[in-house]
Amino acid sequence: MSFVADLRVVLQGRDFRRLFGTRLVSQFSDGIFQFGVAGFAFFSPENQTTALEVAAGLAVLLLPYSVLGPFVGVFIDRWSRRQILVVAPLVRGVLLLVAAGLVAADAPDPAFYAAALGVLGVNRFFLAALGASLPHVVPKERLMAANAVTPTSGTVITFVGAGVGFLLREVLGGDDLGVALLLITSGVVFGLSALVARTMDRQLLGPWYDPERPQARQAVRHVVVGLVEGAKHLARHRIAASTMGAMAAHRFFYGIATALGIILYRYYFTDGDTEAALRGLSLVVATSGVGYFMAVIITPYATQRFKIETWVPIALTAAGVLTAVLALPFQEWGLPATGFVLGVAGQSVKICADTTIQRDVEEIYLGRAFSIYDMLFNGMYVLAAALSAMILPADGKSYLAVMIAAIGYPAAGLAYRVITRQGRSTAPTPAAPR
């Protein structure tokens, strides 16, 4: 099906439209926030950004997703997911106002990053609740269409938000006051998503009551046990587990590409001109966004023709080959093209991973499955940034970094294909009636 056809199908559901609207508003705000933080952390004229500082900045921005992941699963399998979608935006909005105040007051960077960590920690609950809620608002046979529309549209709207952030920065300026105003704008917009979520029934998004489920306090004490149980459950669903692994591999190589791109634009292509560097990297972000949108169009057709088990290694292999062709010349035109390719490939794999988890994993394990997913999704990115800090030269021109991605992507695709051929996943347990 085409994107328009997929969208038309899933938008027939009133509850889906409300969940979809909640995602779009919140992720538009995310784009503004991420652009503001990136400009502050990596492209401030006062800072001489190094590969180590890039790695540290990415770690600060992403570690909450990994550290909080296990606890998120515990709570979104017990708390009303609709209430999470209502309360989290309000809390995050307040924290963004605090972060903006710290920037405007020229507070020490650690204070700002502490507030940013709080913002991202709250967002962890929000995004996990969105992922676990989707099967409650669309029939099982429409999950592929829904996953081709919702998370991907959310990602594309994040890129749009980043573009708006760029335009606002041009108007407001790149100084501390401009960054503060960006953060305030993001907080106000994110708070609006709570109004959209509030239109849904409190019980709509689950989880269903289970009298044998332990209390949250007890569950927190047994987080590791719960994760092990979730991992064992995933192991019995080979396609879901291996597609999650493919997504983790993409995030690792994409993390290397991100750190490489930031340093190349900061120094190699622009000779330290922060404004030119930010504009150049913004173009890469824009082409990546186009690639993400193209994945929405391509993936439903591809998975109908090839099945998920075939399409995932095709996407990974193409990403590796084209990365070598486009990035190795180290010409400025190559990075936007590489961003487009990795956007298409990465989002294609993500659509497949989201779908297999929601399709195959039982409701009671969904929260924990998405928590494990998020730990891998963000942990591998941080690990890649750490590796980049060790191998990238001062100007960013590293043949080794490019070749790690160029070889690693096809290797991951081959491993995925071998694993999925060893046996099919067990039949998923039918979802409870909606």
Coordinates of C-alpha atoms in Angstrom, one line a residue:
M1 CA 0.0 0.0 0.0
S2 CA 1.1 3.6 -0.6
F3 CA 1.6 6.0 2.3
V4 CA -1.6 7.8 1.4
A5 CA -3.5 4.5 1.3
D6 CA -2.0 3.4 4.6
L7 CA -2.9 6.7 6.2
R8 CA -6.4 6.6 4.9
V9 CA -6.9 3.1 6.3
V10 CA -5.6 3.8 9.8
L11 CA -7.2 7.2 10.1
Q12 CA -10.6 5.6 9.9
G13 CA -10.3 4.8 13.6
R14 CA -11.2 7.7 15.8
D15 CA -8.9 6.5 18.7
F16 CA -6.0 6.1 16.3
R17 CA -6.4 9.6 15.1
R18 CA -6.2 10.9 18.6
L19 CA -3.1 8.8 19.5
F20 CA -1.6 9.9 16.1
G21 CA -2.2 13.5 16.9
T22 CA -0.6 13.2 20.3
R23 CA 2.5 11.8 18.7
L24 CA 2.8 14.4 16.0
V25 CA 2.4 17.4 18.4
S26 CA 4.9 15.9 20.9
Q27 CA 7.5 14.9 18.3
F28 CA 7.3 18.3 16.5
S29 CA 8.3 19.8 19.9
D30 CA 11.1 17.2 20.1
G31 CA 12.6 18.5 16.9
I32 CA 12.7 22.1 18.2
F33 CA 14.2 20.8 21.5
Q34 CA 16.9 18.6 19.9
F35 CA 17.9 21.4 17.5
G36 CA 18.3 23.8 20.4
V37 CA 20.3 21.4 22.5
A38 CA 22.5 20.4 19.5
G39 CA 23.3 24.0 18.6
F40 CA 24.1 24.8 22.2
A41 CA 26.3 21.7 22.8
F42 CA 28.1 21.2 19.5
F43 CA 28.0 24.5 17.6
S44 CA 28.4 27.2 20.2
P45 CA 31.1 29.7 19.0
E46 CA 32.5 29.7 22.6
N47 CA 33.2 25.9 22.5
Q48 CA 35.9 24.1 20.5
T49 CA 34.0 20.8 20.1
T50 CA 36.1 17.6 20.0
A51 CA 35.1 14.1 19.2
L52 CA 35.3 13.3 22.9
E53 CA 32.9 16.2 23.7
V54 CA 30.5 15.0 21.0
A55 CA 30.5 11.6 22.5
A56 CA 29.9 13.0 26.0
G57 CA 27.1 15.2 24.7
L58 CA 25.4 12.4 22.9
A59 CA 25.7 10.2 26.0
V60 CA 24.1 12.9 28.2
L61 CA 21.2 13.2 25.7
L62 CA 20.6 9.4 25.3
L63 CA 21.6 7.7 28.5
P64 CA 18.3 8.4 30.2
Y65 CA 16.6 6.3 27.5
S66 CA 18.9 3.3 28.4
V67 CA 19.2 3.7 32.1
L68 CA 15.4 4.3 32.6
G69 CA 14.4 1.7 30.1
P70 CA 13.9 -1.2 32.5
F71 CA 11.9 0.9 35.0
V72 CA 9.7 2.3 32.2
G73 CA 8.6 -1.1 31.2
V74 CA 7.5 -1.9 34.7
F75 CA 5.4 1.2 35.0
I76 CA 3.8 1.3 31.6
D77 CA 2.7 -2.3 32.1
R78 CA 0.9 -1.2 35.2
W79 CA -0.1 2.5 34.9
S80 CA -2.7 3.9 32.7
R81 CA -0.9 4.6 29.4
R82 CA -3.4 7.3 28.6
Q83 CA -2.5 9.1 31.9
I84 CA 1.2 8.9 31.1
L85 CA 0.4 10.6 27.8
V86 CA -1.5 13.4 29.6
V87 CA 0.9 14.0 32.6
A88 CA 4.3 13.5 31.0
P89 CA 4.0 16.5 28.5
L90 CA 3.0 18.8 31.4
V91 CA 6.0 17.7 33.5
R92 CA 8.3 18.0 30.6
G93 CA 7.0 21.5 29.8
V94 CA 7.9 22.7 33.3
L95 CA 11.4 21.2 33.0
L96 CA 11.9 22.9 29.7
L97 CA 11.1 26.2 31.2
V98 CA 13.6 25.5 34.0
A99 CA 16.3 24.6 31.4
A100 CA 15.5 27.8 29.5
G101 CA 15.9 29.8 32.6
L102 CA 19.3 28.2 33.3
V103 CA 20.5 29.0 29.8
A104 CA 19.3 32.6 29.9
A105 CA 20.9 33.1 33.3
D106 CA 24.2 31.7 31.9
A107 CA 24.3 29.0 34.5
P108 CA 27.1 26.4 34.4
D109 CA 26.7 23.8 31.6
P110 CA 26.3 20.9 34.1
A111 CA 23.1 22.5 35.5
F112 CA 21.7 22.8 32.0
Y113 CA 22.5 19.2 31.2
A114 CA 20.9 18.1 34.4
A115 CA 17.7 19.8 33.4
A116 CA 18.0 18.3 29.9
L117 CA 18.4 14.8 31.5
G118 CA 15.2 15.4 33.4
V119 CA 13.4 16.4 30.2
L120 CA 14.6 13.3 28.3
G121 CA 13.8 11.0 31.2
V122 CA 10.2 12.1 31.2
N123 CA 10.1 11.7 27.5
R124 CA 11.3 8.1 27.9
F125 CA 8.0 7.3 29.6
F126 CA 6.0 9.1 27.0
L127 CA 7.5 7.4 23.9
A128 CA 7.4 4.0 25.5
A129 CA 3.7 4.5 26.3
L130 CA 3.1 5.6 22.7
G131 CA 4.7 2.4 21.3
A132 CA 2.9 0.1 23.7
S133 CA -0.5 1.8 23.0
L134 CA -0.6 1.5 19.3
P135 CA -2.0 -2.1 19.2
H136 CA -4.9 -0.9 21.2
V137 CA -6.2 1.5 18.6
V138 CA -5.6 -0.5 15.3
P139 CA -6.6 -4.0 14.4
K140 CA -3.7 -6.5 14.2
E141 CA -3.9 -6.8 10.4
R142 CA -3.3 -3.1 10.1
L143 CA -0.2 -2.9 12.3
M144 CA 2.2 -2.8 9.4
A145 CA 0.3 0.1 7.9
A146 CA 0.1 1.8 11.3
N147 CA 3.8 1.4 11.8
A148 CA 4.6 2.7 8.4
V149 CA 2.6 5.8 9.2
T150 CA 2.9 6.6 13.0
P151 CA 6.5 6.2 14.2
T152 CA 7.8 7.3 10.8
S153 CA 5.5 10.3 10.6
G154 CA 6.6 11.1 14.1
T155 CA 10.2 11.0 13.0
V156 CA 9.5 13.1 9.9
I157 CA 7.7 15.7 12.0
T158 CA 10.7 15.8 14.4
F159 CA 12.8 16.8 11.4
V160 CA 10.2 19.4 10.5
G161 CA 10.4 20.7 14.1
A162 CA 14.2 20.8 13.8
G163 CA 13.7 22.8 10.6
V164 CA 11.5 25.2 12.5
G165 CA 14.1 25.4 15.2
F166 CA 16.7 26.3 12.6
L167 CA 14.5 29.1 11.3
L168 CA 13.7 30.4 14.8
R169 CA 17.4 30.4 15.5
E170 CA 18.0 32.5 12.4
V171 CA 15.5 35.0 13.8
L172 CA 16.2 34.8 17.5
G173 CA 20.0 34.3 17.2
G174 CA 22.3 31.6 18.4
D175 CA 23.2 33.2 21.7
D176 CA 22.0 32.0 25.1
L177 CA 18.8 34.1 24.9
G178 CA 18.0 32.6 21.5
V179 CA 18.5 29.0 22.9
A180 CA 16.3 29.8 25.9
L181 CA 13.5 31.0 23.7
L182 CA 13.8 27.8 21.6
L183 CA 13.4 25.7 24.7
I184 CA 10.4 27.7 25.9
T185 CA 8.7 27.2 22.5
S186 CA 9.4 23.5 22.6
G187 CA 7.9 23.3 26.1
V188 CA 4.7 25.1 25.2
V189 CA 4.2 23.0 22.1
F190 CA 4.8 19.7 24.0
G191 CA 2.3 20.7 26.6
L192 CA -0.3 20.9 23.9
S193 CA 0.0 17.2 23.3
A194 CA -1.5 16.6 26.7
L195 CA -4.7 18.2 25.5
V196 CA -4.9 15.8 22.6
A197 CA -4.2 12.8 24.7
R198 CA -6.9 13.8 27.2
T199 CA -9.6 13.3 24.6
M200 CA -9.0 9.5 24.8
D201 CA -10.7 7.3 27.3
R202 CA -8.6 6.6 30.4
Q203 CA -8.9 2.8 29.9
L204 CA -8.4 2.7 26.2
L205 CA -4.7 2.1 25.9
G206 CA -4.3 -0.5 28.6
P207 CA -2.8 -2.2 30.3
W208 CA -5.6 -4.7 31.2
Y209 CA -6.1 -5.5 34.8
D210 CA -4.3 -8.7 35.9
P211 CA -5.0 -9.7 39.6
E212 CA -1.9 -11.8 39.6
R213 CA 0.4 -9.0 38.5
P214 CA 2.7 -7.9 41.4
Q215 CA 2.5 -4.3 42.6
A216 CA 4.8 -1.7 41.0
R217 CA 7.0 -1.4 44.2
Q218 CA 7.6 -5.1 44.2
A219 CA 8.2 -5.1 40.5
V220 CA 10.8 -2.3 40.7
R221 CA 12.8 -4.5 43.1
H222 CA 12.7 -7.3 40.5
V223 CA 13.5 -5.2 37.4
V224 CA 16.3 -7.5 36.4
V225 CA 14.2 -10.5 36.7
G226 CA 11.5 -8.9 34.6
L227 CA 14.0 -8.0 31.9
V228 CA 15.2 -11.5 31.9
E229 CA 11.7 -12.8 31.5
G230 CA 11.1 -10.3 28.7
A231 CA 14.3 -11.4 27.0
K232 CA 13.2 -15.0 27.3
H233 CA 9.9 -14.2 25.8
L234 CA 11.5 -12.4 22.9
A235 CA 13.8 -15.3 22.4
R236 CA 10.8 -17.5 21.6
H237 CA 9.8 -15.0 18.9
R238 CA 12.8 -15.2 16.6
I239 CA 11.7 -12.6 14.0
A240 CA 10.9 -10.0 16.6
A241 CA 14.2 -10.5 18.5
S242 CA 16.4 -10.6 15.4
T243 CA 14.7 -7.6 13.8
M244 CA 15.3 -5.7 17.1
G245 CA 19.0 -6.8 16.9
A246 CA 19.1 -5.5 13.3
M247 CA 17.8 -2.1 14.5
A248 CA 20.5 -2.1 17.2
A249 CA 23.2 -2.7 14.7
H250 CA 21.9 0.2 12.5
R251 CA 21.9 2.5 15.5
F252 CA 25.6 1.6 16.2
F253 CA 26.7 2.4 12.7
Y254 CA 24.4 5.4 12.5
G255 CA 26.0 6.7 15.7
I256 CA 29.4 6.6 14.2
A257 CA 28.1 8.4 11.1
T258 CA 26.6 11.1 13.3
A259 CA 29.8 11.8 15.3
L260 CA 31.8 11.8 12.0
G261 CA 29.4 14.2 10.4
I262 CA 29.4 16.7 13.3
I263 CA 33.2 16.9 13.4
L264 CA 33.6 17.0 9.7
Y265 CA 31.3 19.9 9.4
R266 CA 32.7 21.6 12.5
Y267 CA 36.3 21.6 11.2
Y268 CA 37.1 19.8 7.9
F269 CA 34.4 21.3 5.7
T270 CA 34.1 24.8 7.3
D271 CA 37.4 25.5 9.0
G272 CA 35.8 26.1 12.4
D273 CA 32.9 28.4 11.2
T274 CA 30.2 27.4 13.5
E275 CA 27.3 29.0 11.6
A276 CA 28.4 27.4 8.3
A277 CA 28.8 24.1 10.1
L278 CA 25.3 24.2 11.6
R279 CA 23.8 25.1 8.2
G280 CA 25.7 22.2 6.5
L281 CA 24.6 19.7 9.2
S282 CA 21.1 21.0 9.0
L283 CA 21.1 20.0 5.3
V284 CA 22.1 16.5 6.3
V285 CA 19.3 16.4 8.8
A286 CA 16.9 17.5 6.1
T287 CA 17.9 14.9 3.6
S288 CA 17.7 12.3 6.4
G289 CA 14.2 13.4 7.0
V290 CA 13.3 12.9 3.4
G291 CA 14.9 9.4 3.6
Y292 CA 12.7 8.6 6.6
F293 CA 9.6 9.7 4.7
M294 CA 10.6 7.6 1.7
A295 CA 10.8 4.6 4.0
V296 CA 7.2 5.1 4.8
I297 CA 6.4 4.7 1.1
I298 CA 8.9 1.9 0.3
T299 CA 8.6 -0.4 3.3
P300 CA 4.9 -1.5 3.0
Y301 CA 5.5 -2.5 -0.7
A302 CA 8.8 -4.1 0.1
T303 CA 7.5 -6.2 2.9
Q304 CA 4.6 -7.4 0.9
R305 CA 6.9 -8.4 -1.9
F306 CA 9.9 -9.8 0.0
K307 CA 8.6 -10.3 3.6
I308 CA 10.3 -8.7 6.6
E309 CA 13.0 -11.4 6.8
T310 CA 14.2 -10.5 3.3
W311 CA 13.7 -6.7 3.3
V312 CA 15.7 -6.1 6.5
P313 CA 19.0 -7.5 5.1
I314 CA 18.5 -5.8 1.8
A315 CA 18.1 -2.4 3.5
L316 CA 21.2 -3.0 5.7
T317 CA 23.4 -4.2 2.8
A318 CA 22.4 -1.3 0.7
A319 CA 23.2 1.1 3.5
G320 CA 26.7 -0.2 3.8
V321 CA 27.5 -0.3 0.1
L322 CA 26.2 3.2 -0.5
T323 CA 27.9 4.6 2.6
A324 CA 31.2 3.6 1.2
V325 CA 30.5 5.0 -2.3
L326 CA 29.1 8.4 -1.0
A327 CA 31.2 9.1 2.1
L328 CA 34.7 7.8 1.3
P329 CA 35.5 10.7 -1.1
F330 CA 35.0 13.1 1.9
Q331 CA 33.3 15.7 -0.3
E332 CA 30.7 17.9 1.3
W333 CA 28.0 16.8 -1.1
G334 CA 28.4 13.2 0.0
L335 CA 27.2 13.6 3.6
P336 CA 23.6 14.8 2.7
A337 CA 23.4 11.9 0.2
T338 CA 24.6 9.5 2.9
G339 CA 22.1 10.9 5.3
F340 CA 19.3 10.2 2.9
V341 CA 20.4 6.6 2.3
L342 CA 20.8 5.9 6.1
G343 CA 17.4 7.6 6.7
V344 CA 15.7 5.2 4.2
A345 CA 17.5 2.1 5.4
G346 CA 17.3 2.8 9.2
Q347 CA 13.6 3.8 9.2
S348 CA 12.7 0.8 7.0
V349 CA 14.3 -1.5 9.6
K350 CA 12.6 0.4 12.4
I351 CA 9.2 -0.1 10.9
C352 CA 9.9 -3.8 10.6
A353 CA 11.1 -4.0 14.2
D354 CA 8.1 -2.0 15.6
T355 CA 5.7 -4.2 13.7
T356 CA 7.2 -7.6 14.7
I357 CA 7.3 -6.6 18.4
Q358 CA 3.7 -5.4 18.4
R359 CA 2.6 -8.4 16.3
D360 CA 4.4 -11.2 18.1
V361 CA 4.9 -10.1 21.7
E362 CA 2.1 -10.8 24.2
E363 CA 0.4 -7.8 25.8
I364 CA 1.7 -8.5 29.2
Y365 CA 5.3 -8.3 27.9
L366 CA 4.9 -5.4 25.6
G367 CA 6.2 -2.8 28.0
R368 CA 9.3 -4.8 28.9
A369 CA 9.9 -5.6 25.2
F370 CA 9.9 -2.0 24.2
S371 CA 12.1 -1.2 27.2
I372 CA 14.7 -3.7 26.0
Y373 CA 14.3 -2.3 22.5
D374 CA 14.9 1.3 23.7
M375 CA 18.0 0.2 25.7
L376 CA 19.5 -1.3 22.6
F377 CA 18.3 1.6 20.4
N378 CA 20.0 4.3 22.5
G379 CA 22.7 2.3 24.2
M380 CA 24.3 1.2 20.9
Y381 CA 24.2 4.8 19.7
V382 CA 26.1 6.0 22.8
L383 CA 28.6 3.1 22.4
A384 CA 29.2 4.2 18.8
A385 CA 29.8 7.7 20.0
A386 CA 32.4 6.4 22.5
L387 CA 34.2 4.5 19.8
S388 CA 34.1 7.5 17.6
A389 CA 35.9 9.5 20.3
M390 CA 38.7 7.1 20.2
I391 CA 39.2 6.8 16.4
L392 CA 38.2 10.2 15.0
P393 CA 41.0 12.7 14.3
A394 CA 40.7 16.3 15.2
D395 CA 39.2 17.3 11.8
G396 CA 37.0 14.2 11.5
K397 CA 38.4 12.8 8.3
S398 CA 38.6 9.1 9.2
Y399 CA 38.6 6.3 6.5
L400 CA 38.4 3.8 9.4
A401 CA 35.1 5.2 10.7
V402 CA 33.5 5.0 7.2
M403 CA 34.8 1.5 6.6
I404 CA 33.4 0.3 10.0
A405 CA 30.0 1.3 8.9
A406 CA 30.4 0.2 5.2
I407 CA 31.4 -3.3 6.2
G408 CA 29.3 -3.5 9.4
Y409 CA 26.0 -2.9 7.7
P410 CA 26.2 -5.8 5.3
A411 CA 27.6 -8.1 8.0
A412 CA 24.6 -7.3 10.2
G413 CA 22.3 -8.0 7.3
L414 CA 24.0 -11.4 6.8
A415 CA 23.8 -12.3 10.4
Y416 CA 20.1 -11.4 10.5
R417 CA 19.4 -13.5 7.5
V418 CA 21.2 -16.5 9.0
I419 CA 19.4 -16.2 12.3
T420 CA 15.9 -15.9 10.8
R421 CA 16.5 -18.8 8.4
Q422 CA 17.3 -21.1 11.4
G423 CA 13.6 -21.2 12.3
R424 CA 10.5 -19.2 12.3
S425 CA 9.3 -17.4 15.4
T426 CA 6.7 -19.0 17.5
A427 CA 3.1 -18.1 16.7
P428 CA 2.1 -14.9 18.5
T429 CA -0.6 -15.2 21.1
P430 CA -3.7 -13.5 19.9
A431 CA -4.2 -10.1 21.3
A432 CA -7.1 -9.4 23.6
P433 CA -10.2 -8.0 22.0
R434 CA -10.3 -4.3 21.5

